[in-house]
Coordinates of C-alpha atoms in Angstrom, one line a residue:
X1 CA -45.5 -22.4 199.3
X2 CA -46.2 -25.2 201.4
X3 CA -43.9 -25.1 204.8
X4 CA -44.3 -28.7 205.5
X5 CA -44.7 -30.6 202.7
X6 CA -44.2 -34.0 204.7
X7 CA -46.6 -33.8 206.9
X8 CA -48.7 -32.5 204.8
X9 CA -48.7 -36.2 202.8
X10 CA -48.8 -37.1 205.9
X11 CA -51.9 -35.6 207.3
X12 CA -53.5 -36.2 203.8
X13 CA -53.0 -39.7 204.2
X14 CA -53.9 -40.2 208.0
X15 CA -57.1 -38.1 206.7
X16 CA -57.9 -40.6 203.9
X17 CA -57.6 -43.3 205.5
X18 CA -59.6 -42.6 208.6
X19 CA -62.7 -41.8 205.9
X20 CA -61.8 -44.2 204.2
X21 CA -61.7 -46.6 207.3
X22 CA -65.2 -45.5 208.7
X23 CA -67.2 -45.8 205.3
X24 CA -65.9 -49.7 205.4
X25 CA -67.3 -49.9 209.0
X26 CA -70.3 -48.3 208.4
X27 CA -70.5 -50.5 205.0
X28 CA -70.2 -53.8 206.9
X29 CA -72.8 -52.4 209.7
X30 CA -75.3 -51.5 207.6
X31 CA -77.8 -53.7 206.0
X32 CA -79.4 -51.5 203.6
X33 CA -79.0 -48.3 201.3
X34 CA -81.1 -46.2 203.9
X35 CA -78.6 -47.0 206.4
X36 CA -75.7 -47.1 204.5
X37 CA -76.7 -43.1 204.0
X38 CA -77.9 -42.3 207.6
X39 CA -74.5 -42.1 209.4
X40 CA -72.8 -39.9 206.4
X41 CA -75.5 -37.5 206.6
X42 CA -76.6 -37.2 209.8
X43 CA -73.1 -37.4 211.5
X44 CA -69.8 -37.0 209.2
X45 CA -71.3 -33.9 206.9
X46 CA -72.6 -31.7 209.7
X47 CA -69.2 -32.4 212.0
X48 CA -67.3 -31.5 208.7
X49 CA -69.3 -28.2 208.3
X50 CA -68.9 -27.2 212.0
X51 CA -65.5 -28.4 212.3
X52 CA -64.0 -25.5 210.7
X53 CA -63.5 -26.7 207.2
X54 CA -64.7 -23.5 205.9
X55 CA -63.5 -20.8 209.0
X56 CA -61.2 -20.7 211.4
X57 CA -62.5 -21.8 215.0
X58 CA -60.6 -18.8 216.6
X59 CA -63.4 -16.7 215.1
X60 CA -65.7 -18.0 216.9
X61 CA -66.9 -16.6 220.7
X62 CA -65.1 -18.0 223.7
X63 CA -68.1 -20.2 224.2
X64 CA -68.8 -21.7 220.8
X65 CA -65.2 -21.8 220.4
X66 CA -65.0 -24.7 223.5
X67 CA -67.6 -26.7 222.0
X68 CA -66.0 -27.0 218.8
X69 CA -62.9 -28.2 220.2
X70 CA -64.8 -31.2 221.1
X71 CA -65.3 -31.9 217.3
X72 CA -62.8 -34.4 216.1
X73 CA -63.1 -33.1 212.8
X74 CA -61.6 -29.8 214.1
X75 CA -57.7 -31.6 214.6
X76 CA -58.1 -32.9 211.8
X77 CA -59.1 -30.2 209.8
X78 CA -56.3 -27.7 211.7
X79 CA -53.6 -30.0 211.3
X80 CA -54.0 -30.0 207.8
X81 CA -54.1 -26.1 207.6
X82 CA -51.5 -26.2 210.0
X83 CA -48.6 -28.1 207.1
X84 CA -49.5 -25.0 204.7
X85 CA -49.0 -21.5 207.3

């Protein structure tokens, strides 16, 4: 059962189109496939894989824990969770 099904849409939309928003920047900066591929995998994919997408943040030590929270993908990703529990 989902507890907030409105904000859910409305975090999956927010979600989207933030992606969706920095691909197109990232498509009119760069001027070649190499580029077009650098910022995807050297800065989206490895904030999505620390930013909790796959464990909760609170498992982490007090220490980590603090530097994940500077991870914008974090919000995102816990706001999400957050319209299910």
């Amino acid at each position: 059962q989902v507890l907030h099904p409105v904000m859910m849409l409305a975090m999956l939309v927010l979600i989207s189109v933030t992606f969706s928003l920095f691909g197109f920047i990232i498509g009119i900066w760069a001027g070649s496939f190499e580029q077009l591929n650098f910022i995807p995998m050297l800065i989206v994919t490895p904030l999505t894989f620390l930013g909790g997408s796959f464990y909760s943040i609170d498992m982490l030590p007090e220490g980590w824990r603090t530097v994940a929270l500077f991870n914008p993908v974090v919000y995102l990703i816990s706001g999400f969770r957050w319209t299910f529990y």
